[in-house]
Amino acid sequence: MKKEKKMTLTLPAEELMACGHLACQGCGATLAMRYMLKALGQKTALCIPACCWAVIDGPYPYSSLDVPIYHCAFETAASTATGVKAGLEMTGDSETAVVAWAGDGGTFDIGLQALSGAAERNEDIIYVCYDNEAYMNTGIQRSSATPYGAWTTTTPVKHFKTRPKKDIVAIMAAHRIPYIATASISHPEDFVKKMRKAKDIKGTRFFHVYAPCPTGWKSRPEDTVKLARMAVQNAYFPLYEIEDGDKVTLNLKLKDKKPVNDYIRIQGRFRHLTEAQVASIQAEVDARWERLLKNCAA
Amino acid sequence: MKKVMMGNHALSYGAKLARSQVIAAYPITPQTQVVELLSEMCSDGTLDAKFINVESEHSAMAACIGASVAGARAFTATSSQGLALMHEMLHWAAGGRHPIVMGNINRSMAPGWSIWTDQNDSLSERDTGWMQYYCASNQEVLDTVIQAFKVSERLMIPGMVILDAFALSHTYEVVDVPDQALVDKYLPPFKPEIRLTPSDPRAFGGLTGSEHYFELRYKLQKYMEKAPALIEETGREFEKIFGRNLGLVDAYRCDDADFVFVTSGTAGFTARVVVDEFRKSGLKAGNLRIKVFRPFPFAKVREVLKKVKKAAVVDRNCSYGAHGIFYQEVKSALYGEAGMPPVFGYIAGLGGRDITTDSFKEVAAHALAKDKADEEIVWIGVKK
């Protein structure tokens, strides 16, 4: 008899996110939430500020998640989570993982002060930034996470964004918090593994999760996971973790680093870029990659 | 136990005796001693609470909201610019029905930088849905913090305990510090019906369409309307245990008065010196100190003023383009009722300028000389 091939499911089977949520088709942020909850389990409390997820979850009185959510003000994900953690501990629950779950605008821009404060105090929370590289919920306005070259409704093609994306991971590393990781919806095993590792660490843990947005990137909904994977494979968004601010570990080595051009060219937001401009993006990605490898070796 | 303490420490002792569980605060003059003492109490174990040194007042209120929704009793204190920075979160705390109690030291808003008292900071938060108590003594500050938690947690509406910068915050008075056991009897632990917990997963404050939002705010007002009776009831209960009544207003020699100064905060006690002098010279004067500004004690104000021939409201604030804010409220309380006295409006003491007995005498001289209240503002002690 032929030996049956057995597939092992590496991700937890538990689903804490139901269908019926309000995300756009092909939304990367929904996958990010689903994987995070698989990793953390039901004993999780979320603080969600203004961002796509403030809507995706569903309108009052519905919720598509089987964990409690506090919808908080735009700039308060980290400070609200700090309070929730303190409140739960004072009422006898020190087990629940308290997660601040914010978009890039709520993290890189308006929520940065509260995040920095919480990180400096090393609050016992997990902060997850799902990054779709613009204010997508309000209709695709640029944030400081918007990359060089991108069109948004406030960086029109004639004045596309000419400044690079803010390096949020370096900012968080400078706070010397115990754990920082990048993660991508294209690599759920890596994401879940790191989230589980983070769960057992005490103090501020920060995740930067790459979450493509077909609506804002002008890409095809079916290309969301593909785009996320391409960004990992061409080192546009490499997967790595930083412990205690300086111990850098690359989670996925790239033997055959792909060019960024293919990734850029299937997104409408970059359509206007000339070859020379794409080459400059490539040069910047290469330089960042070299720096990362050097930091890993150090 | 009697202790000599500053107004700021009366806030700290109130928060301690109320067994606050989470305190998140950011320093601002003249509030700092409130949180310094609480921080000490938390670190030496006198108070079993988490003290969070947040990086702004905005985060202070956000953290209090988080703690409150998780089921903990939360306290903070601030002043002026700090309160203004919190503004968004004040709406959030009330709209989310989180019964946080906060001390606010009345300090003038910049520019120019001023650390001295007036009420424009807290009165700018009039419509956020917070209850506001204006205190006039350190004893009242301490007592009111304890009462405010009881009222707030019953109604799930936050409360602000307010005191004048320096005139009260840094003034030392004898304060009777109640027994912890008696306070525990008066104020049971905070046990909200619904809280943020994985064992009962709910989404709080999500996207709310026009088919629901209106009702949520209607309920906030309906619960606010229950507050006056509840404040009086819990005030009487407080009196039974501790011997001090905590009401909506504090009327001094008003019963047979022809002329009444209407005040708030510490200025009232200065008015009473003048009231006593007037009484000696044959003028039946009185002082109505409005303690609770939100909810506004309309019925109580009417009840006291209906017997009076003239009332003069002295405001330490200004709603620019309108008038003194207490003046407007008092007028609106009396409007449409038969037999109400004319009400005169005065603005005094902005930016901490002293309101003295002479100020009240000037107010009285103006009001007594007139039969009808003109609509323009009468400024007391301003260099025109």
XYZ file of C-alpha atoms in Angstrom:
682
model
C 0.000 0.000 0.000
C 1.139 3.458 -0.817
C 2.159 5.431 2.211
C -0.254 8.269 2.803
C 1.218 11.721 2.984
C 0.211 13.382 6.187
C -0.100 17.133 6.355
C 0.625 18.754 9.695
C -1.274 21.871 10.506
C 1.269 24.198 12.047
C -1.215 26.934 12.883
C -3.678 26.540 15.747
C -7.076 25.428 14.445
C -8.922 27.717 16.837
C -10.735 30.552 15.059
C -11.442 33.627 17.127
C -12.481 35.723 14.157
C -15.815 35.118 12.505
C -16.977 35.837 8.996
C -19.314 38.775 8.521
C -16.706 41.404 9.259
C -16.627 44.605 7.221
C -13.200 44.493 5.558
C -12.633 45.126 1.852
C -11.932 42.122 -0.320
C -8.343 41.044 -0.082
C -7.677 42.995 3.114
C -4.305 42.129 4.615
C -5.249 43.494 8.029
C -7.922 40.833 8.555
C -5.390 38.042 8.040
C -3.078 39.772 10.476
C -5.784 39.798 13.149
C -6.755 36.196 12.481
C -3.177 34.944 12.851
C -2.483 37.024 15.912
C -5.547 35.667 17.706
C -4.600 32.117 16.736
C -1.280 32.715 18.436
C -2.568 34.430 21.571
C -5.804 32.527 22.130
C -9.035 33.674 23.699
C -7.507 35.183 26.835
C -6.749 38.355 24.974
C -8.105 41.893 25.318
C -7.779 44.332 22.435
C -7.528 48.100 22.398
C -8.279 49.335 18.897
C -8.001 53.032 18.042
C -9.327 54.721 14.911
C -8.049 52.623 12.004
C -9.570 50.213 9.490
C -10.112 47.697 12.273
C -12.343 50.162 14.133
C -14.771 49.433 11.317
C -13.829 45.898 10.259
C -14.875 44.507 13.632
C -18.489 45.405 12.875
C -20.947 48.074 14.012
C -22.554 48.224 17.465
C -23.952 45.892 18.773
C -22.030 43.323 16.705
C -18.463 42.101 16.819
C -16.694 39.635 14.579
C -14.165 38.715 17.252
C -14.522 36.337 20.155
C -12.261 38.433 22.386
C -13.150 41.675 24.205
C -12.411 44.919 22.407
C -12.133 48.443 23.684
C -12.468 50.929 20.837
C -10.271 53.790 21.978
C -9.299 57.243 20.743
C -6.927 57.536 17.788
C -3.754 58.416 19.709
C -4.391 56.229 22.752
C -3.832 52.579 21.780
C -0.751 52.262 23.992
C -2.056 54.362 26.885
C -5.472 52.699 26.932
C -3.838 49.254 26.826
C -1.614 50.343 29.716
C -4.703 51.202 31.740
C -6.517 48.000 30.790
C -3.528 45.907 31.853
C -3.314 47.755 35.190
C -7.067 47.471 35.696
C -7.139 43.746 34.952
C -4.228 43.119 37.300
C -5.868 45.094 40.086
C -9.012 43.002 39.683
C -7.134 39.724 39.840
C -6.496 38.890 36.198
C -2.806 38.864 35.383
C -3.155 36.219 32.691
C -4.971 38.027 29.874
C -2.703 39.337 27.118
C -3.497 42.998 26.516
C -2.943 44.039 22.927
C -2.895 47.515 21.432
C -3.846 46.950 17.807
C -3.323 49.995 15.615
C -2.731 50.973 12.035
C 0.306 52.828 10.750
C -1.258 56.278 11.188
C -2.168 55.480 14.793
C 1.355 54.205 15.411
C 3.866 56.141 13.284
C 2.011 59.470 13.587
C -0.671 60.386 16.084
C -0.098 57.546 18.558
C 3.693 57.745 18.647
C 3.877 59.788 21.845
C 1.711 57.397 23.853
C 3.561 54.427 22.353
C 6.934 55.911 23.243
C 5.721 56.598 26.777
C 4.447 53.062 27.249
C 7.626 51.569 25.781
C 9.890 53.723 27.946
C 7.969 52.534 31.012
C 8.126 48.995 29.617
C 4.398 48.481 30.104
C 3.370 44.834 29.986
C 1.469 45.035 26.705
C 1.777 43.755 23.156
C 1.586 46.566 20.612
C 0.801 45.473 17.066
C 0.985 47.905 14.195
C -0.608 46.502 11.061
C 0.935 48.620 8.376
C -0.886 49.327 5.134
C 1.263 52.369 4.508
C -1.361 55.149 4.555
C -4.560 56.355 6.239
C -6.719 53.808 4.446
C -9.804 54.065 6.642
C -10.219 57.760 5.847
C -9.598 57.198 2.160
C -5.877 56.729 1.389
C -4.080 59.786 2.777
C -0.321 59.658 3.274
C 1.087 58.791 6.679
C 4.692 58.772 7.789
C 4.610 55.042 6.982
C 3.875 55.770 3.324
C 6.958 54.776 1.322
C 8.924 56.876 -1.130
C 7.250 57.121 -4.499
C 3.719 56.210 -3.466
C 0.623 57.965 -4.673
C -2.017 58.724 -2.076
C -4.934 61.165 -2.191
C -2.763 63.727 -0.387
C 0.396 62.919 -2.349
C -0.963 63.101 -5.888
C 1.048 61.741 -8.788
C 2.534 65.149 -9.576
C 3.692 65.462 -5.970
C 4.142 61.864 -4.913
C 5.821 61.173 -1.592
C 9.514 61.954 -1.859
C 10.517 61.257 1.723
C 11.268 57.721 2.898
C 9.065 55.744 5.279
C 9.762 56.386 8.964
C 11.837 53.607 10.513
C 9.458 52.654 13.315
C 11.384 49.519 14.268
C 14.574 51.544 14.854
C 12.568 54.006 16.957
C 11.182 51.175 19.059
C 14.610 49.516 19.326
C 15.949 52.785 20.720
C 13.535 52.293 23.651
C 15.349 49.027 24.458
C 12.120 47.115 24.989
C 12.445 43.347 25.453
C 10.966 42.259 22.138
C 10.355 43.652 18.672
C 9.430 41.652 15.575
C 8.469 42.296 12.023
C 5.905 39.891 10.593
C 4.002 39.402 7.395
C 0.623 37.949 6.530
C 2.426 35.940 3.850
C 4.373 34.033 6.503
C 1.789 32.958 9.089
C 3.959 30.254 10.692
C 6.697 32.774 11.365
C 4.109 35.322 12.599
C 2.404 32.872 14.973
C 5.712 31.514 16.257
C 6.985 34.968 17.117
C 3.678 36.059 18.629
C 3.725 32.990 20.874
C 7.262 33.757 21.880
C 6.234 37.345 22.643
C 3.309 36.161 24.749
C 5.695 34.634 27.267
C 7.862 37.732 27.540
C 7.062 40.383 30.150
C 7.211 44.043 29.198
C 6.506 45.966 26.032
C 6.488 43.860 22.901
C 6.150 45.523 19.509
C 5.093 43.934 16.221
C 5.346 45.620 12.867
C 3.079 43.608 10.571
C 3.014 44.131 6.847
C -0.598 44.207 5.661
C -1.154 45.047 1.974
C -4.285 47.008 1.099
C -5.709 46.456 -2.389
C -7.990 49.482 -2.012
C -5.183 51.872 -1.214
C -2.374 50.281 -3.151
C -4.485 49.893 -6.279
C -3.597 46.230 -6.461
C -5.726 43.171 -7.171
C -7.405 41.683 -4.065
C -6.109 38.237 -5.017
C -2.547 39.589 -4.998
C -2.527 40.595 -1.315
C -0.654 37.567 0.008
C 1.537 37.531 -3.102
C 2.507 41.185 -2.578
C 3.282 40.546 1.085
C 5.434 37.558 0.117
C 7.241 39.525 -2.587
C 8.026 42.278 -0.071
C 9.648 39.710 2.206
C 11.540 38.017 -0.612
C 12.922 41.221 -2.124
C 13.872 42.584 1.323
C 11.433 45.479 1.013
C 9.982 44.179 4.301
C 12.409 41.625 5.778
C 11.403 39.354 8.667
C 13.495 39.798 11.778
C 13.290 40.277 15.509
C 15.161 42.451 17.989
C 15.581 41.452 21.607
C 16.434 43.992 24.305
C 17.028 46.686 21.732
C 20.148 45.286 20.098
C 20.110 41.536 19.566
C 18.942 41.302 15.968
C 17.963 37.960 14.427
C 16.987 37.459 10.827
C 14.016 35.085 10.665
C 14.144 34.415 6.963
C 17.425 34.389 5.119
C 17.240 35.370 1.471
C 19.462 33.183 -0.676
C 18.044 34.638 -3.826
C 16.994 38.200 -3.097
C 14.434 39.268 -5.724
C 14.408 42.689 -7.392
C 11.786 45.183 -6.174
C 10.643 46.068 -9.694
C 8.103 43.217 -9.985
C 6.625 44.163 -6.642
C 6.416 47.844 -7.539
C 4.917 47.290 -10.964
C 1.806 45.374 -9.873
C 0.662 48.252 -7.649
C -1.226 51.150 -9.124
C 0.081 53.520 -6.455
C 3.571 53.299 -7.991
C 2.451 53.355 -11.636
C 3.892 56.805 -12.330
C 7.428 55.915 -11.252
C 10.194 56.032 -13.862
C 12.803 53.310 -14.157
C 15.302 55.598 -12.509
C 12.979 56.154 -9.573
C 12.432 52.410 -9.175
C 16.211 51.996 -9.317
C 16.548 54.456 -6.469
C 14.048 52.406 -4.447
C 16.116 49.310 -5.226
C 19.255 51.069 -4.030
C 17.593 52.100 -0.804
C 16.218 48.593 -0.183
C 19.691 47.142 -0.823
C 21.301 49.575 1.573
C 18.725 48.791 4.285
C 19.242 45.064 3.746
C 23.018 45.409 4.092
C 22.551 47.384 7.295
C 20.228 44.705 8.652
C 22.704 41.914 7.843
C 25.452 43.909 9.530
C 23.262 44.414 12.616
C 22.504 40.677 12.708
C 26.196 39.865 12.647
C 27.024 42.395 15.348
C -7.961 61.768 63.074
C -7.365 65.468 62.556
C -4.501 66.528 60.336
C -3.271 69.846 59.020
C -2.970 69.496 55.281
C -2.968 71.410 52.017
C -5.900 71.152 49.596
C -3.853 69.062 47.221
C -3.162 66.493 49.907
C -6.854 66.457 50.774
C -7.389 65.175 47.230
C -4.683 62.526 47.755
C -6.191 61.372 51.052
C -9.621 61.254 49.466
C -8.305 59.060 46.644
C -6.494 56.840 49.136
C -9.470 56.414 51.457
C -11.631 55.632 48.426
C -9.169 52.798 47.718
C -8.347 53.946 44.187
C -6.822 51.030 42.321
C -5.218 52.699 39.325
C -3.803 56.219 39.303
C -2.364 57.611 36.090
C -1.088 61.152 36.213
C 1.142 63.766 34.666
C 2.571 66.690 36.636
C 1.350 70.264 36.259
C 1.562 73.197 38.648
C -0.400 73.573 40.928
C -1.504 69.918 41.006
C 1.836 68.178 41.648
C 1.480 67.491 45.388
C -1.686 65.498 44.729
C 0.155 62.887 42.722
C 3.456 63.120 44.582
C 1.738 61.983 47.759
C -0.248 59.290 45.952
C 2.910 58.038 44.293
C 4.524 57.753 47.720
C 1.481 55.970 49.134
C 1.592 53.463 46.266
C 5.299 52.830 46.637
C 5.273 52.298 50.400
C 2.189 50.094 50.276
C -0.083 52.491 52.182
C -2.304 52.302 49.122
C -2.699 49.118 47.083
C -2.839 50.716 43.655
C -0.904 50.908 40.432
C 0.633 54.284 39.799
C 1.288 54.965 36.119
C 3.668 57.791 35.264
C 2.192 58.615 31.879
C 3.811 60.994 29.405
C 0.845 63.395 29.094
C -2.541 64.220 30.545
C -4.131 62.831 27.414
C -2.568 59.466 28.175
C -3.452 59.851 31.864
C -7.144 59.959 31.061
C -6.789 57.217 28.412
C -5.120 54.951 30.972
C -7.815 55.748 33.556
C -10.449 54.845 30.983
C -8.685 51.545 30.242
C -8.414 50.747 33.942
C -12.027 51.679 34.572
C -13.405 49.528 31.762
C -11.324 46.642 33.117
C -13.223 47.068 36.399
C -10.772 49.055 38.529
C -11.425 52.265 40.451
C -9.386 54.944 38.680
C -8.263 58.384 39.833
C -6.214 61.198 38.374
C -5.655 64.890 38.952
C -4.716 67.760 36.695
C -5.164 71.453 36.066
C -5.717 73.986 33.307
C -3.645 73.160 30.204
C -3.566 69.526 31.281
C -7.329 69.409 31.530
C -7.602 71.044 28.114
C -5.262 68.449 26.618
C -7.532 65.771 28.092
C -10.613 67.287 26.487
C -11.107 64.539 23.902
C -10.761 61.878 26.569
C -13.212 63.642 28.886
C -15.894 63.115 26.263
C -14.665 59.537 25.951
C -14.848 58.845 29.680
C -18.387 60.196 29.948
C -19.639 58.791 26.636
C -18.166 55.395 27.527
C -19.741 55.668 31.013
C -16.523 55.191 32.950
C -16.921 56.407 36.555
C -13.456 57.910 36.950
C -12.930 60.584 39.579
C -10.483 63.378 38.875
C -9.237 66.323 40.863
C -8.850 69.548 38.929
C -7.092 72.545 40.342
C -8.644 75.643 38.781
C -5.850 77.529 37.006
C -6.140 80.163 34.307
C -5.575 79.162 30.697
C -2.532 80.481 28.825
C -1.453 82.655 27.156
C 0.082 84.399 28.972
C 1.319 81.737 31.254
C -0.486 81.941 34.546
C -0.521 79.448 37.363
C -3.142 81.369 39.338
C -6.756 80.539 39.800
C -9.816 81.058 37.671
C -12.476 78.687 36.443
C -12.222 78.847 32.691
C -10.330 75.538 32.532
C -13.010 73.387 34.147
C -15.943 75.380 32.808
C -14.624 74.818 29.276
C -15.372 71.138 29.963
C -18.958 71.917 30.892
C -20.522 69.898 28.078
C -18.339 66.791 28.241
C -20.777 64.885 30.455
C -18.710 65.038 33.667
C -20.185 65.932 37.009
C -18.445 68.952 38.506
C -18.090 69.723 42.207
C -16.588 73.106 43.195
C -15.129 72.876 46.682
C -14.483 75.613 49.204
C -12.465 73.919 51.965
C -9.902 71.158 52.258
C -12.344 69.107 54.318
C -14.890 69.397 51.566
C -12.278 68.333 48.996
C -11.438 65.135 50.867
C -15.058 64.286 51.621
C -16.208 65.027 48.095
C -13.683 62.669 46.487
C -15.186 59.798 48.493
C -18.751 60.865 47.755
C -17.940 61.456 44.071
C -16.814 57.849 43.622
C -20.041 56.628 45.180
C -22.217 58.831 42.990
C -20.174 58.194 39.840
C -20.174 54.434 40.211
C -23.909 54.381 40.868
C -24.590 56.378 37.704
C -21.558 55.288 35.627
C -20.713 58.942 34.987
C -17.288 60.435 35.812
C -16.844 63.183 38.387
C -14.498 66.146 38.673
C -13.626 67.524 42.112
C -12.495 71.113 41.666
C -10.534 73.463 43.888
C -8.990 76.908 43.446
C -5.289 77.109 42.692
C -3.302 78.216 45.741
C -6.364 79.690 47.526
C -7.164 76.077 48.333
C -4.606 73.799 46.659
C -1.685 75.202 48.653
C -3.542 76.446 51.718
C -3.226 74.397 54.877
C -6.314 73.707 56.934
C -7.330 71.281 59.647
C -8.971 68.269 58.048
C -10.732 65.461 59.828
C -9.447 62.335 58.080
C -12.161 59.691 58.304
C -11.505 56.137 59.468
C -10.787 53.714 56.643
C -13.271 51.212 58.061
C -16.039 53.805 58.024
C -15.165 54.886 54.490
C -15.287 51.234 53.411
C -18.748 51.009 54.929
C -19.840 54.102 52.992
C -18.141 53.260 49.701
C -18.327 49.594 48.678
C -15.823 48.173 46.144
C -16.395 49.033 42.475
C -18.182 46.121 40.822
C -19.435 47.158 37.396
C -22.090 45.008 35.742
C -20.162 44.858 32.481
C -16.417 45.063 32.097
C -13.671 44.284 29.613
C -12.821 40.645 30.166
C -12.200 37.605 27.958
C -14.760 35.648 29.994
C -17.486 37.943 28.643
C -16.124 39.202 25.321
C -17.827 42.395 24.222
C -16.884 45.257 21.947
C -17.048 48.644 23.708
C -17.563 51.865 21.818
C -17.528 50.476 18.304
C -18.989 52.062 15.225
C -22.430 53.322 16.263
C -24.954 54.290 13.637
C -27.609 56.940 13.933
C -30.094 54.244 14.953
C -28.272 53.774 18.305
C -26.101 56.805 19.111
C -28.974 59.123 20.021
C -30.280 56.694 22.656
C -26.842 56.301 24.232
C -26.612 60.057 24.756
C -30.230 60.248 25.884
C -29.362 57.742 28.592
C -26.353 59.777 29.663
C -28.614 62.788 30.226
C -31.260 60.673 31.952
C -28.667 59.330 34.374
C -27.263 62.815 34.853
C -30.772 63.905 35.855
C -30.694 61.324 38.636
C -27.535 62.889 40.053
C -28.996 65.805 42.066
C -31.181 63.520 44.195
C -28.385 60.989 44.507
C -25.872 63.625 45.585
C -28.263 64.761 48.294
C -29.037 61.206 49.364
C -25.367 60.165 49.525
C -24.621 63.494 51.223
C -27.095 62.706 54.004
C -25.711 59.201 54.284
C -22.249 60.739 54.583
C -23.516 63.014 57.341
C -24.903 60.066 59.317
C -21.506 58.383 59.342
C -19.113 61.332 59.372
C -21.201 64.227 60.649
C -20.718 66.471 57.629
C -23.396 67.069 55.005
C -22.461 67.205 51.338
C -25.133 68.907 49.296
C -25.654 70.502 45.917
C -25.448 74.043 47.254
C -24.390 75.616 50.503
C -26.733 78.432 51.535
C -25.505 80.794 54.222
C -28.008 83.082 55.961
C -30.224 82.954 52.895
C -33.512 82.075 54.562
C -34.600 85.611 55.358
C -32.137 87.395 53.079
C -33.039 90.344 50.877
C -29.718 90.339 49.059
C -27.654 87.255 48.197
C -24.183 86.833 46.730
C -24.098 83.772 44.502
C -20.587 82.317 44.382
C -18.599 79.144 43.794
C -15.283 77.868 45.130
C -13.375 79.701 47.846
C -14.700 83.165 46.976
C -17.859 82.278 48.879
C -16.116 82.315 52.220
C -14.906 85.859 51.599
C -18.475 86.810 50.726
C -19.640 85.486 54.100
C -17.440 87.923 55.973
C -19.214 90.712 54.102
C -22.606 89.084 54.696
C -21.963 89.118 58.441
C -20.888 92.768 58.316
C -24.000 93.714 56.345
C -26.194 91.859 58.783
C -24.714 93.867 61.652
C -25.523 97.093 59.825
C -29.076 95.959 59.201
C -28.920 94.660 55.628
C -30.276 91.158 55.415
C -27.572 89.598 53.247
C -26.768 85.980 52.431
C -24.499 83.811 50.342
C -25.508 80.959 48.084
C -22.465 78.880 47.195
C -23.164 76.620 44.251
C -21.124 73.500 44.827
C -22.342 71.214 42.081
C -22.228 72.852 38.669
C -22.957 69.749 36.584
C -25.636 68.620 36.855
C -26.776 72.168 37.579
C -28.996 72.250 40.690
C -31.778 74.236 39.018
C -34.472 73.353 41.557
C -32.246 74.064 44.534
C -31.154 77.439 43.168
C -34.787 78.402 42.522
C -35.792 77.261 45.984
C -33.190 79.476 47.664
C -33.481 82.524 45.430
C -37.260 82.725 45.184
C -37.387 84.262 48.678
C -34.699 86.806 47.911
C -35.167 90.368 46.620
C -31.905 90.635 44.694
C -29.133 88.247 43.743
C -25.618 89.093 42.578
C -23.646 86.331 40.841
C -19.881 86.707 41.069
C -18.090 84.717 38.376
C -14.391 83.921 38.319
C -14.652 83.032 34.654
C -15.888 84.465 31.396
C -17.623 82.949 28.411
C -16.192 85.387 25.895
C -18.931 86.908 23.816
C -21.509 86.089 26.459
C -21.092 86.572 30.229
C -20.007 84.905 33.422
C -20.963 81.264 33.202
C -22.599 80.803 36.611
C -24.558 84.005 35.913
C -26.007 82.486 32.752
C -26.928 79.286 34.564
C -28.571 81.086 37.469
C -30.611 83.236 35.101
C -31.685 80.189 33.150
C -32.695 78.485 36.433
C -35.007 81.381 37.286
C -36.325 82.139 33.834
C -40.067 81.805 33.366
C -40.764 81.363 37.091
C -43.016 83.931 38.718
C -41.737 86.024 41.603
C -38.024 85.550 40.993
C -35.579 88.331 41.947
C -33.511 90.331 39.465
C -30.077 88.773 39.036
C -26.951 90.891 38.544
C -23.778 89.487 36.974
C -20.170 90.345 37.918
C -16.814 89.075 36.775
C -13.924 89.205 39.213
C -10.619 87.572 39.994
C -9.505 86.297 36.601
C -5.923 85.031 36.526
C -5.846 84.795 40.308
C -6.478 88.435 41.114
C -7.736 88.469 44.687
C -11.460 88.650 45.308
C -11.552 90.541 48.587
C -14.229 91.759 50.959
C -13.945 95.100 49.137
C -14.772 93.325 45.883
C -18.011 92.058 47.396
C -18.797 95.474 48.831
C -18.370 96.940 45.360
C -20.693 94.278 43.976
C -23.300 95.028 46.624
C -23.081 98.806 46.127
C -23.713 98.346 42.402
C -26.560 95.883 42.730
C -28.335 97.666 45.586
C -28.350 100.933 43.658
C -30.169 99.424 40.720
C -33.677 98.148 40.201
C -33.022 96.261 37.018
C -30.103 94.131 35.912
C -28.485 95.505 32.780
C -27.160 92.907 30.410
C -23.607 94.245 30.209
C -20.893 92.663 32.293
C -19.943 94.480 35.455
C -16.212 93.996 35.981
C -14.877 94.075 39.516
C -11.284 95.121 40.109
C -10.240 95.376 36.464
C -7.901 98.167 35.327
C -9.855 99.552 32.390
